Tab-separated table of C-alpha atoms and ligand atoms in Angstrom:
chain	number	residue	atom	x	y	z
A	1	MET	CA	8.991	-20.684	1.139
A	2	LYS	CA	10.138	-18.387	-1.682
A	3	ILE	CA	13.632	-16.886	-1.757
A	4	ILE	CA	15.063	-14.210	-4.050
A	5	GLU	CA	18.718	-14.398	-5.123
A	6	ILE	CA	20.542	-11.332	-6.480
A	7	GLU	CA	24.041	-10.957	-7.956
A	8	GLY	CA	24.540	-7.274	-7.115
A	9	GLY	CA	26.895	-4.463	-8.094
A	10	ARG	CA	25.524	-4.121	-11.642
A	11	GLN	CA	24.412	-0.932	-13.396
A	12	LEU	CA	20.736	-1.020	-14.451
A	13	SER	CA	19.511	0.767	-17.574
A	14	GLY	CA	16.282	0.801	-19.551
A	15	THR	CA	12.614	1.355	-18.640
A	16	ILE	CA	10.431	-0.047	-15.862
A	17	ARG	CA	6.659	0.473	-16.202
A	18	VAL	CA	4.752	1.031	-12.956
A	19	SER	CA	1.622	-1.086	-12.340
A	20	GLY	CA	-1.693	-0.203	-10.715
A	21	ALA	CA	-1.538	0.901	-7.069
A	22	LYS	CA	-1.757	-1.932	-4.517
A	23	ASN	CA	-3.166	0.411	-1.842
A	24	ALA	CA	-5.916	1.598	-4.164
A	25	THR	CA	-6.685	-1.903	-5.510
A	26	VAL	CA	-7.112	-3.430	-2.045
A	27	ALA	CA	-9.824	-0.860	-1.295
A	28	LEU	CA	-11.456	-0.853	-4.757
A	29	ILE	CA	-12.120	-4.615	-4.738
A	30	PRO	CA	-14.165	-4.540	-1.479
A	31	ALA	CA	-15.768	-1.226	-2.566
A	32	ALA	CA	-16.999	-2.922	-5.751
A	33	ILE	CA	-19.557	-4.987	-3.781
A	34	LEU	CA	-21.470	-1.780	-3.056
A	35	THR	CA	-22.822	-1.718	-6.601
A	36	ASP	CA	-26.180	-3.446	-7.170
A	37	GLU	CA	-25.034	-4.330	-10.676
A	38	GLU	CA	-21.534	-4.797	-12.122
A	39	ALA	CA	-18.210	-3.005	-11.699
A	40	THR	CA	-15.283	-3.239	-14.119
A	41	ILE	CA	-11.867	-2.245	-12.783
A	42	CYS	CA	-8.817	-2.111	-15.070
A	43	ASN	CA	-5.079	-1.661	-14.442
A	44	VAL	CA	-5.395	-4.085	-11.519
A	45	PRO	CA	-1.925	-5.317	-10.465
A	46	GLU	CA	-1.400	-9.112	-10.561
A	47	ILE	CA	-0.129	-9.364	-6.976
A	48	THR	CA	-1.000	-11.820	-4.212
A	49	ASP	CA	-3.069	-9.192	-2.353
A	50	THR	CA	-5.375	-9.058	-5.378
A	51	ASP	CA	-5.657	-12.867	-5.277
A	52	ALA	CA	-6.498	-12.848	-1.556
A	53	LEU	CA	-9.290	-10.292	-1.986
A	54	CYS	CA	-10.764	-12.117	-4.988
A	55	ASP	CA	-10.883	-15.240	-2.789
A	56	ILE	CA	-13.006	-13.295	-0.281
A	57	LEU	CA	-15.327	-12.131	-3.081
A	58	LYS	CA	-15.799	-15.784	-4.034
A	59	ILE	CA	-16.862	-16.830	-0.522
A	60	LEU	CA	-19.396	-13.984	-0.700
A	61	ASN	CA	-20.722	-15.602	-3.894
A	62	VAL	CA	-19.719	-12.570	-5.957
A	63	LYS	CA	-19.023	-13.388	-9.603
A	64	VAL	CA	-15.445	-12.367	-10.526
A	65	ASN	CA	-14.345	-12.414	-14.133
A	66	ARG	CA	-10.571	-11.905	-14.086
A	67	SER	CA	-8.459	-11.277	-17.155
A	68	THR	CA	-5.030	-9.618	-17.479
A	69	GLU	CA	-5.013	-6.641	-15.152
A	70	SER	CA	-8.777	-6.274	-15.095
A	71	LEU	CA	-11.680	-7.491	-12.978
A	72	VAL	CA	-15.398	-7.611	-13.766
A	73	ILE	CA	-17.259	-7.936	-10.471
A	74	ASN	CA	-20.968	-8.859	-10.440
A	75	THR	CA	-22.922	-8.841	-7.158
A	76	LYS	CA	-26.276	-10.158	-8.491
A	77	ASP	CA	-26.153	-13.434	-6.495
A	78	MET	CA	-24.064	-12.161	-3.605
A	79	LYS	CA	-24.516	-13.590	-0.057
A	80	ASN	CA	-23.492	-11.820	3.149
A	81	VAL	CA	-21.643	-14.673	4.906
A	82	SER	CA	-19.050	-14.520	7.692
A	83	ILE	CA	-15.473	-13.962	6.475
A	84	GLU	CA	-13.376	-16.590	8.224
A	85	GLU	CA	-9.928	-15.970	9.699
A	86	GLU	CA	-8.070	-18.017	7.066
A	87	TYR	CA	-9.135	-15.394	4.513
A	88	SER	CA	-9.112	-12.171	6.542
A	89	LYS	CA	-5.691	-12.697	8.098
A	90	LYS	CA	-3.909	-12.828	4.718
A	91	LEU	CA	-3.839	-9.038	4.511
A	92	ARG	CA	-4.771	-6.015	6.557
A	93	ALA	CA	-6.905	-4.551	3.814
A	94	SER	CA	-9.476	-7.319	4.301
A	95	TYR	CA	-10.943	-4.866	6.823
A	96	TYR	CA	-12.379	-2.840	3.941
A	97	PHE	CA	-15.032	-5.551	3.703
A	98	MET	CA	-16.243	-4.313	7.114
A	99	GLY	CA	-17.190	-0.909	5.717
A	100	ALA	CA	-18.444	-2.298	2.404
A	101	LEU	CA	-20.650	-5.066	3.881
A	102	LEU	CA	-21.929	-2.748	6.610
A	103	GLY	CA	-22.727	-0.144	3.968
A	104	LYS	CA	-24.522	-2.656	1.739
A	105	TYR	CA	-26.260	-5.004	4.220
A	106	LYS	CA	-26.033	-3.083	7.527
A	107	LYS	CA	-24.304	-6.154	8.931
A	108	VAL	CA	-20.856	-7.772	8.682
A	109	GLU	CA	-19.234	-10.704	10.462
A	110	MET	CA	-15.489	-11.088	10.028
A	111	TYR	CA	-12.201	-11.731	11.767
A	112	PHE	CA	-9.637	-9.015	12.524
A	113	PRO	CA	-7.420	-8.371	9.443
A	114	GLY	CA	-3.783	-9.508	9.158
A	115	GLY	CA	-1.002	-7.411	7.662
A	116	CYS	CA	2.632	-6.462	8.302
A	117	SER	CA	4.095	-6.541	11.796
A	118	ILE	CA	5.141	-2.891	11.485
A	119	GLY	CA	3.035	-1.877	14.427
A	120	ALA	CA	-0.030	-2.624	16.567
A	121	ARG	CA	-2.235	-1.238	13.795
A	122	PRO	CA	-5.478	-1.011	15.790
A	123	ILE	CA	-8.749	-0.239	13.982
A	124	ASN	CA	-10.335	1.872	16.745
A	125	LEU	CA	-10.879	4.834	14.385
A	126	HIS	CA	-12.674	2.614	11.862
A	127	LEU	CA	-14.963	1.270	14.604
A	128	LYS	CA	-15.564	4.780	16.001
A	129	GLY	CA	-16.768	5.802	12.547
A	130	PHE	CA	-19.081	2.802	12.211
A	131	GLU	CA	-20.578	3.513	15.665
A	132	ALA	CA	-21.084	7.181	14.751
A	133	LEU	CA	-23.140	5.985	11.766
A	134	GLY	CA	-25.367	3.956	14.111
A	135	ALA	CA	-23.690	0.536	14.203
A	136	THR	CA	-23.151	-1.646	17.267
A	137	ILE	CA	-19.962	-3.678	17.487
A	138	THR	CA	-19.322	-6.980	19.245
A	139	ASN	CA	-15.890	-8.550	19.269
A	140	GLU	CA	-15.522	-12.135	20.471
A	141	LYS	CA	-12.071	-13.678	20.233
A	142	ASN	CA	-11.010	-11.521	17.269
A	143	LYS	CA	-14.314	-12.013	15.443
A	144	TYR	CA	-16.146	-8.731	14.779
A	145	ILE	CA	-19.905	-8.477	14.343
A	146	VAL	CA	-20.869	-4.967	13.225
A	147	GLU	CA	-24.553	-4.247	12.604
A	148	ALA	CA	-27.039	-1.377	12.442
A	149	LYS	CA	-30.843	-1.156	12.218
A	150	GLU	CA	-30.274	1.928	10.114
A	151	LEU	CA	-27.132	3.795	9.020
A	152	LYS	CA	-27.535	7.537	9.466
A	153	GLY	CA	-25.081	10.199	8.275
A	154	ALA	CA	-22.891	11.696	11.042
A	155	ASN	CA	-20.052	14.154	11.663
A	156	ILE	CA	-16.918	12.085	12.327
A	157	TYR	CA	-13.592	13.528	13.485
A	158	LEU	CA	-10.522	11.292	13.053
A	159	ASP	CA	-7.969	11.720	15.870
A	160	PHE	CA	-5.353	10.651	13.302
A	161	ALA	CA	-5.619	11.091	9.516
A	162	SER	CA	-5.830	7.323	9.046
A	163	VAL	CA	-5.920	6.086	5.423
A	164	GLY	CA	-7.790	2.912	6.311
A	165	ALA	CA	-10.319	4.572	8.595
A	166	THR	CA	-11.043	7.314	6.030
A	167	ILE	CA	-11.765	4.773	3.289
A	168	ASN	CA	-13.672	2.344	5.523
A	169	ILE	CA	-15.980	5.067	6.841
A	170	MET	CA	-16.569	6.288	3.282
A	171	LEU	CA	-17.609	2.742	2.274
A	172	ALA	CA	-20.056	2.504	5.189
A	173	ALA	CA	-21.484	5.988	4.600
A	174	VAL	CA	-22.200	6.073	0.837
A	175	ARG	CA	-25.584	4.365	1.298
A	176	ALA	CA	-26.399	5.749	4.761
A	177	LYS	CA	-29.394	8.042	5.200
A	178	GLY	CA	-28.350	11.702	5.075
A	179	LYS	CA	-25.007	13.489	5.170
A	180	THR	CA	-21.697	12.325	6.638
A	181	ILE	CA	-18.699	14.590	7.174
A	182	ILE	CA	-15.269	13.074	7.833
A	183	ASP	CA	-12.997	15.645	9.455
A	184	ASN	CA	-9.191	15.289	9.570
A	185	ALA	CA	-9.568	12.748	6.760
A	186	ALA	CA	-6.434	11.281	5.168
A	187	LYS	CA	-5.506	12.878	1.809
A	188	GLU	CA	-3.588	10.034	0.119
A	189	PRO	CA	-4.163	9.687	-3.681
A	190	GLU	CA	-5.620	6.189	-3.147
A	191	ILE	CA	-8.526	7.782	-1.260
A	192	VAL	CA	-9.288	9.985	-4.261
A	193	ASN	CA	-9.168	6.900	-6.517
A	194	VAL	CA	-11.722	5.084	-4.318
A	195	ALA	CA	-14.002	8.138	-4.059
A	196	THR	CA	-13.927	8.554	-7.865
A	197	PHE	CA	-14.869	4.875	-8.255
A	198	LEU	CA	-17.824	5.242	-5.878
A	199	ASN	CA	-18.964	8.465	-7.573
A	200	ASN	CA	-18.784	6.639	-10.930
A	201	MET	CA	-21.302	4.207	-9.358
A	202	GLY	CA	-23.595	7.093	-8.410
A	203	ALA	CA	-22.355	7.935	-4.926
A	204	LYS	CA	-22.207	11.575	-3.830
A	205	ILE	CA	-18.744	12.188	-2.324
A	206	GLN	CA	-17.043	15.593	-2.256
A	207	GLY	CA	-13.653	16.662	-0.892
A	208	ALA	CA	-11.667	13.432	-1.287
A	209	GLY	CA	-7.977	14.411	-1.217
A	210	THR	CA	-8.681	17.180	1.304
A	211	SER	CA	-8.997	16.827	5.078
A	212	THR	CA	-12.794	17.219	4.960
A	213	ILE	CA	-14.849	14.685	3.015
A	214	LYS	CA	-18.622	15.168	2.595
A	215	ILE	CA	-20.848	12.200	1.667
A	216	GLU	CA	-24.554	12.434	0.785
A	217	GLY	CA	-26.063	8.939	1.193
A	218	VAL	CA	-27.818	7.398	-1.852
A	219	ASP	CA	-30.091	4.319	-2.162
A	220	HIS	CA	-28.724	2.733	-5.286
A	221	LEU	CA	-25.259	2.305	-6.817
A	222	HIS	CA	-25.144	1.308	-10.461
A	223	LYS	CA	-22.820	-0.304	-12.988
A	224	CYS	CA	-19.487	1.441	-13.563
A	225	PHE	CA	-16.054	1.279	-15.139
A	226	HIS	CA	-12.898	2.413	-13.334
A	227	GLU	CA	-9.096	2.498	-13.605
A	228	VAL	CA	-6.586	1.978	-10.784
A	229	ILE	CA	-4.069	4.845	-10.453
A	230	PRO	CA	-0.341	4.056	-10.876
A	231	ASP	CA	1.371	2.778	-7.722
A	232	ARG	CA	3.329	5.693	-6.223
A	233	ILE	CA	5.153	3.394	-3.781
A	234	GLU	CA	6.231	0.950	-6.492
A	235	ALA	CA	7.320	3.972	-8.567
A	236	GLY	CA	9.257	5.423	-5.621
A	237	THR	CA	10.937	2.097	-4.923
A	238	TYR	CA	12.225	1.830	-8.507
A	239	ILE	CA	13.285	5.504	-8.537
A	240	ILE	CA	15.364	4.774	-5.409
A	241	ILE	CA	16.834	1.686	-7.115
A	242	GLY	CA	17.681	3.970	-10.052
A	243	ALA	CA	19.438	6.338	-7.670
A	244	LEU	CA	21.435	3.384	-6.310
A	245	CYS	CA	22.468	1.755	-9.580
A	246	GLY	CA	20.699	3.348	-12.571
A	247	ASN	CA	22.623	4.381	-15.638
A	248	PRO	CA	20.111	5.654	-16.750
A	249	LEU	CA	16.871	4.081	-15.465
A	250	LYS	CA	13.476	5.354	-16.640
A	251	ILE	CA	10.409	4.685	-14.460
A	252	ASP	CA	7.330	5.065	-16.666
A	253	ASN	CA	3.606	5.543	-15.866
A	254	VAL	CA	4.246	7.777	-12.846
A	255	ILE	CA	2.141	10.652	-11.492
A	256	PRO	CA	5.031	12.950	-10.436
A	257	GLU	CA	2.907	14.901	-7.926
A	258	HIS	CA	2.428	11.624	-6.043
A	259	VAL	CA	6.190	11.301	-5.433
A	260	ASP	CA	6.986	15.005	-4.882
A	261	ALA	CA	8.484	14.539	-1.410
A	262	LEU	CA	10.762	11.735	-2.641
A	263	ILE	CA	11.923	13.731	-5.674
A	264	SER	CA	12.870	16.722	-3.532
A	265	LYS	CA	14.827	14.509	-1.090
A	266	LEU	CA	16.667	12.863	-3.998
A	267	GLU	CA	17.591	16.337	-5.313
A	268	GLU	CA	19.014	17.142	-1.849
A	269	LEU	CA	21.182	14.000	-2.163
A	270	GLY	CA	22.448	15.239	-5.538
A	271	ILE	CA	20.690	12.675	-7.744
A	272	ASN	CA	20.371	13.800	-11.401
A	273	MET	CA	16.815	13.184	-12.623
A	274	GLU	CA	14.564	14.135	-15.496
A	275	VAL	CA	10.939	14.468	-14.296
A	276	GLY	CA	8.495	14.288	-17.236
A	277	LEU	CA	4.704	14.393	-17.458
A	278	ASP	CA	4.304	10.703	-16.608
A	279	TYR	CA	7.821	9.392	-15.982
A	280	VAL	CA	10.976	9.917	-13.922
A	281	THR	CA	14.391	9.090	-15.389
A	282	VAL	CA	17.313	8.725	-12.990
A	283	LEU	CA	20.233	9.740	-15.187
A	284	ASN	CA	23.024	8.162	-13.174
A	285	SER	CA	24.053	7.339	-9.641
A	286	PRO	CA	26.618	10.100	-8.838
A	287	GLU	CA	29.912	9.296	-7.107
A	288	ILE	CA	29.167	11.467	-4.065
A	289	LEU	CA	25.728	11.535	-2.443
A	290	LYS	CA	25.129	14.256	0.145
A	291	ALA	CA	23.753	13.117	3.521
A	292	THR	CA	20.198	14.307	4.308
A	293	ASN	CA	17.423	13.702	6.843
A	294	ILE	CA	13.879	12.413	6.307
A	295	LYS	CA	10.849	12.339	8.565
A	296	THR	CA	7.849	10.301	7.444
A	297	ALA	CA	4.440	12.009	7.404
A	298	VAL	CA	0.946	11.660	5.999
A	299	PHE	CA	0.480	12.642	2.342
A	300	PRO	CA	1.841	14.849	0.816
A	301	GLY	CA	4.741	14.362	3.266
A	302	PHE	CA	7.458	11.726	2.843
A	303	ALA	CA	5.668	8.367	2.540
A	304	THR	CA	6.307	5.912	5.367
A	305	ASP	CA	6.205	3.120	2.761
A	306	LEU	CA	9.317	4.585	1.093
A	307	GLN	CA	11.261	5.043	4.337
A	308	GLN	CA	12.699	1.545	4.261
A	309	PRO	CA	13.990	1.536	0.650
A	310	PHE	CA	15.221	5.149	1.071
A	311	THR	CA	17.292	4.148	4.108
A	312	VAL	CA	19.317	1.887	1.768
A	313	LEU	CA	20.203	4.923	-0.344
A	314	LEU	CA	21.329	6.866	2.743
A	315	THR	CA	23.936	4.170	3.492
A	316	GLN	CA	25.684	5.444	0.331
A	317	ALA	CA	25.537	9.139	1.316
A	318	GLU	CA	28.661	10.937	2.536
A	319	GLY	CA	28.248	11.850	6.221
A	320	ARG	CA	25.477	11.419	8.797
A	321	SER	CA	21.788	11.077	7.792
A	322	LYS	CA	18.765	10.622	10.027
A	323	VAL	CA	15.488	8.815	9.358
A	324	THR	CA	12.559	9.494	11.695
A	325	GLU	CA	9.522	7.221	11.395
A	326	THR	CA	6.399	8.939	12.753
A	327	ILE	CA	3.589	6.738	11.372
A	328	PHE	CA	4.332	3.196	12.566
A	329	GLU	CA	6.069	2.205	15.795
A	330	ASN	CA	7.950	-0.814	14.448
A	331	ARG	CA	9.137	-0.003	10.958
A	332	PHE	CA	12.896	-0.446	11.377
A	333	MET	CA	13.002	-4.264	11.070
A	334	HIS	CA	15.075	-3.968	7.892
A	335	ILE	CA	17.917	-2.248	9.750
A	336	PRO	CA	19.609	-5.307	11.321
A	337	TYR	CA	19.789	-6.823	7.812
A	338	LEU	CA	21.187	-3.602	6.314
A	339	LYS	CA	23.875	-3.750	9.023
A	340	ALA	CA	24.590	-7.394	8.099
A	341	LEU	CA	25.154	-6.142	4.530
A	342	GLY	CA	27.715	-3.617	5.869
A	343	ALA	CA	25.679	-0.491	6.717
A	344	ASP	CA	26.591	1.656	9.751
A	345	ILE	CA	23.231	2.427	11.419
A	346	THR	CA	22.131	3.003	15.015
A	347	ILE	CA	18.531	3.343	16.230
A	348	LYS	CA	17.301	5.517	19.115
A	349	ASN	CA	13.541	5.545	19.671
A	350	GLN	CA	11.941	6.383	16.318
A	351	THR	CA	15.103	7.707	14.663
A	352	ALA	CA	17.740	5.760	12.734
A	353	THR	CA	21.138	7.411	12.288
A	354	ILE	CA	23.064	6.350	9.203
A	355	ASP	CA	26.793	7.048	8.715
A	356	GLY	CA	28.116	6.632	5.207
A	357	PRO	CA	29.152	5.864	2.680
A	358	THR	CA	29.605	2.150	3.478
A	359	LYS	CA	30.331	-0.627	0.994
A	360	LEU	CA	27.524	-3.207	0.932
A	361	LYS	CA	28.509	-6.869	0.589
A	362	GLY	CA	25.982	-9.564	-0.303
A	363	THR	CA	24.793	-11.974	2.436
A	364	GLU	CA	21.674	-13.835	3.670
A	365	VAL	CA	18.845	-11.502	4.720
A	366	VAL	CA	15.125	-11.780	5.546
A	367	ALA	CA	12.108	-9.865	4.225
A	368	THR	CA	10.372	-9.088	7.543
A	369	ASP	CA	7.530	-7.160	5.865
A	370	LEU	CA	6.588	-5.885	2.420
A	371	ARG	CA	8.622	-2.678	2.264
A	372	ALA	CA	11.514	-4.109	4.302
A	373	GLY	CA	11.633	-6.775	1.591
A	374	ALA	CA	11.756	-4.040	-1.052
A	375	ALA	CA	14.645	-2.490	0.862
A	376	MET	CA	16.468	-5.835	0.793
A	377	VAL	CA	16.028	-6.006	-3.007
A	378	ALA	CA	17.400	-2.471	-3.378
A	379	ALA	CA	20.347	-3.280	-1.087
A	380	GLY	CA	21.022	-6.594	-2.856
A	381	LEU	CA	21.143	-4.847	-6.236
A	382	LYS	CA	23.726	-2.397	-4.853
A	383	ALA	CA	25.804	-4.878	-2.829
A	384	GLU	CA	28.837	-6.620	-4.275
A	385	GLY	CA	28.304	-10.382	-4.605
A	386	LYS	CA	25.282	-12.549	-3.848
A	387	THR	CA	22.364	-11.583	-1.602
A	388	THR	CA	19.711	-14.131	-0.661
A	389	ILE	CA	16.345	-12.842	0.612
A	390	THR	CA	14.114	-15.341	2.428
A	391	ASN	CA	10.355	-14.848	3.100
A	392	ALA	CA	10.144	-13.290	-0.360
A	393	GLU	CA	6.361	-13.879	-0.314
A	394	HIS	CA	6.108	-10.530	1.480
A	395	ILE	CA	7.579	-8.777	-1.576
A	396	LEU	CA	5.209	-10.428	-4.045
A	397	ARG	CA	2.251	-8.931	-2.132
A	398	GLY	CA	3.030	-5.463	-3.463
A	399	TYR	CA	5.351	-5.590	-6.492
A	400	GLU	CA	3.880	-7.010	-9.695
A	401	GLN	CA	6.435	-8.962	-11.796
A	402	ILE	CA	9.368	-7.560	-9.806
A	403	ILE	CA	11.754	-10.259	-11.072
A	404	GLU	CA	10.779	-9.691	-14.710
A	405	LYS	CA	10.863	-5.892	-14.411
A	406	LEU	CA	14.354	-5.835	-12.870
A	407	THR	CA	15.757	-8.542	-15.161
A	408	ALA	CA	14.620	-6.505	-18.178
A	409	VAL	CA	16.880	-3.606	-17.100
A	410	GLY	CA	19.956	-5.770	-16.468
A	411	ALA	CA	19.617	-7.122	-12.932
A	412	LYS	CA	20.775	-10.662	-12.161
A	413	ILE	CA	17.857	-11.687	-9.970
A	414	ARG	CA	15.777	-14.852	-9.609
A	415	ILE	CA	13.143	-16.298	-7.326
A	416	LYS	CA	12.887	-19.919	-6.261
A	417	GLU	CA	10.799	-22.130	-4.009
A	418	ILE	CA	12.667	-24.010	-1.268
B	1	EPZ	C1	-2.282	2.248	4.769
B	1	EPZ	O1	-2.284	1.479	5.968
B	1	EPZ	C2	-1.409	1.475	3.809
B	1	EPZ	N1	-1.975	0.154	3.605
B	1	EPZ	C3	0.004	1.351	4.384
B	1	EPZ	O2	0.802	0.711	3.392
B	1	EPZ	C4	0.558	2.754	4.621
B	1	EPZ	O3	1.832	2.627	5.224
B	1	EPZ	C5	-0.385	3.521	5.561
B	1	EPZ	O4	-1.710	3.547	4.982
B	1	EPZ	C6	0.082	4.960	5.777
B	1	EPZ	O5	0.167	5.612	4.571
B	1	EPZ	C7	-3.019	0.028	2.763
B	1	EPZ	O6	-3.486	0.988	2.177
B	1	EPZ	C8	-3.558	-1.366	2.588
B	1	EPZ	P1	-3.268	4.208	8.696
B	1	EPZ	P2	-3.336	1.818	7.149
B	1	EPZ	O7	-4.620	3.791	9.113
B	1	EPZ	O8	-4.613	2.229	6.562
B	1	EPZ	C9	-2.717	4.184	13.405
B	1	EPZ	C10	2.248	-0.902	2.532
B	1	EPZ	O9	3.443	-1.158	2.766
B	1	EPZ	N2	-4.145	3.847	13.447
B	1	EPZ	O10	-3.088	5.509	7.989
B	1	EPZ	O11	-3.310	0.706	8.122
B	1	EPZ	C11	-1.900	3.014	12.872
B	1	EPZ	O12	-1.596	2.100	13.910
B	1	EPZ	C12	1.316	-0.609	3.688
B	1	EPZ	O13	1.727	-0.851	1.391
B	1	EPZ	C13	-4.784	3.794	14.683
B	1	EPZ	O14	-4.180	4.026	15.712
B	1	EPZ	O15	-2.608	3.092	7.788
B	1	EPZ	C14	-0.667	3.686	12.323
B	1	EPZ	O16	0.245	3.910	13.372
B	1	EPZ	C15	2.004	-0.684	5.038
B	1	EPZ	N3	-6.100	3.481	14.718
B	1	EPZ	C16	-1.196	5.018	11.805
B	1	EPZ	O17	-2.467	5.221	12.456
B	1	EPZ	C17	-6.825	3.220	13.588
B	1	EPZ	O18	-8.034	2.947	13.684
B	1	EPZ	C18	-1.399	5.058	10.294
B	1	EPZ	O19	-2.318	4.096	9.979
B	1	EPZ	C19	-6.156	3.273	12.342
B	1	EPZ	C20	-4.810	3.592	12.297
């Protein structure tokens, strides 16, 4: 098991460069099999989720040429084999191979995807979309077989603006016969990045980034080149770390519109920032932070993935703050560990109430999921003394070179195998 050790209480200054977006990359890699030729994707983050998806490409006999932060994916000799549980359970996003293989071969056999324990995370909306396109679904002991004689365009309404369902249905529909409309589609930037990639291959997708996506099915998808957008959640995590202990800390390669909700909440707290064209500099962490409330929402609302690191910042605000999590039912697993570090937090239903400011003192904590792990890193950097984070593998799934990036701006942080 990997553990991260941090000597906290230090001011961080310098520049951190944001990598390619994990939540775009994990959809782009499965989407790449839809081409009949070759797809080149650059700005791919070197994170363990990328490794896990490339392993699945290999069992599908897809040729993957991987160099620093880029992938060349060639499907010439590809085989549509069953994706076994040992591969699919490594990450939730393995489910994008359902839409991609269904879209390409009209048949997919795979096990239910893994992922964080932040909620039940059913895939009913994905399956509803596949059925609307003409597929039948059998599910024996967690193994899904999804197949269709023919995939025909359909009008699909999503009861919830699910990111995964929106992307998965898009993947299944790009080569279906006729027109598909996805209503109440999710509008996250990663969806736009995937739609752009597919259109670069010759797909006909309109409206990505709005709540209505129109897809005209095509027969052939050709060679293309594509770039992963910067990771807005990685960016937001480092901006929050800057607010905790930056003096100053510049986060580079950011699309500011993608972190609008976070920036406005940080301004409410009284954080001094400079927001440039493609960077955010946190000038210093002020003495007094004003308490504020956040409620997570779908994009462009406050990102649920930033709720956990942001809660760390609220422990330093003067007064009572509230955090309401509306997207996932079990996304407060970081809170017991924040309390062990000295935070004063109570939870009632989906709302955490934080009274501050409280001094954080280093101790042993656990990364229960990816963003809870990021919250532990943020808290450990702020806390006086040593913080040890176990299950650090979770963190490496979504933060490329996190040890190197933080060390370069003055953090005393290291990772070791035990
Ligand atoms: C994506 O998860 C992200 N993961 C999550 O990031 C992110 O938190 C989430 O979108 C919301 O923005 C990836 O992109 C790989 P959803 P996804 O479908 O697609 C319910 C991270 O830390 N739902 O929008 O699973 C679901 O249970 C991860 O990087 C259904 O009920 O999110 C949840 O409560 C964590 N049925 C809500 O909708 C369905 O068929 C949002 O899920 C699908 C979803």
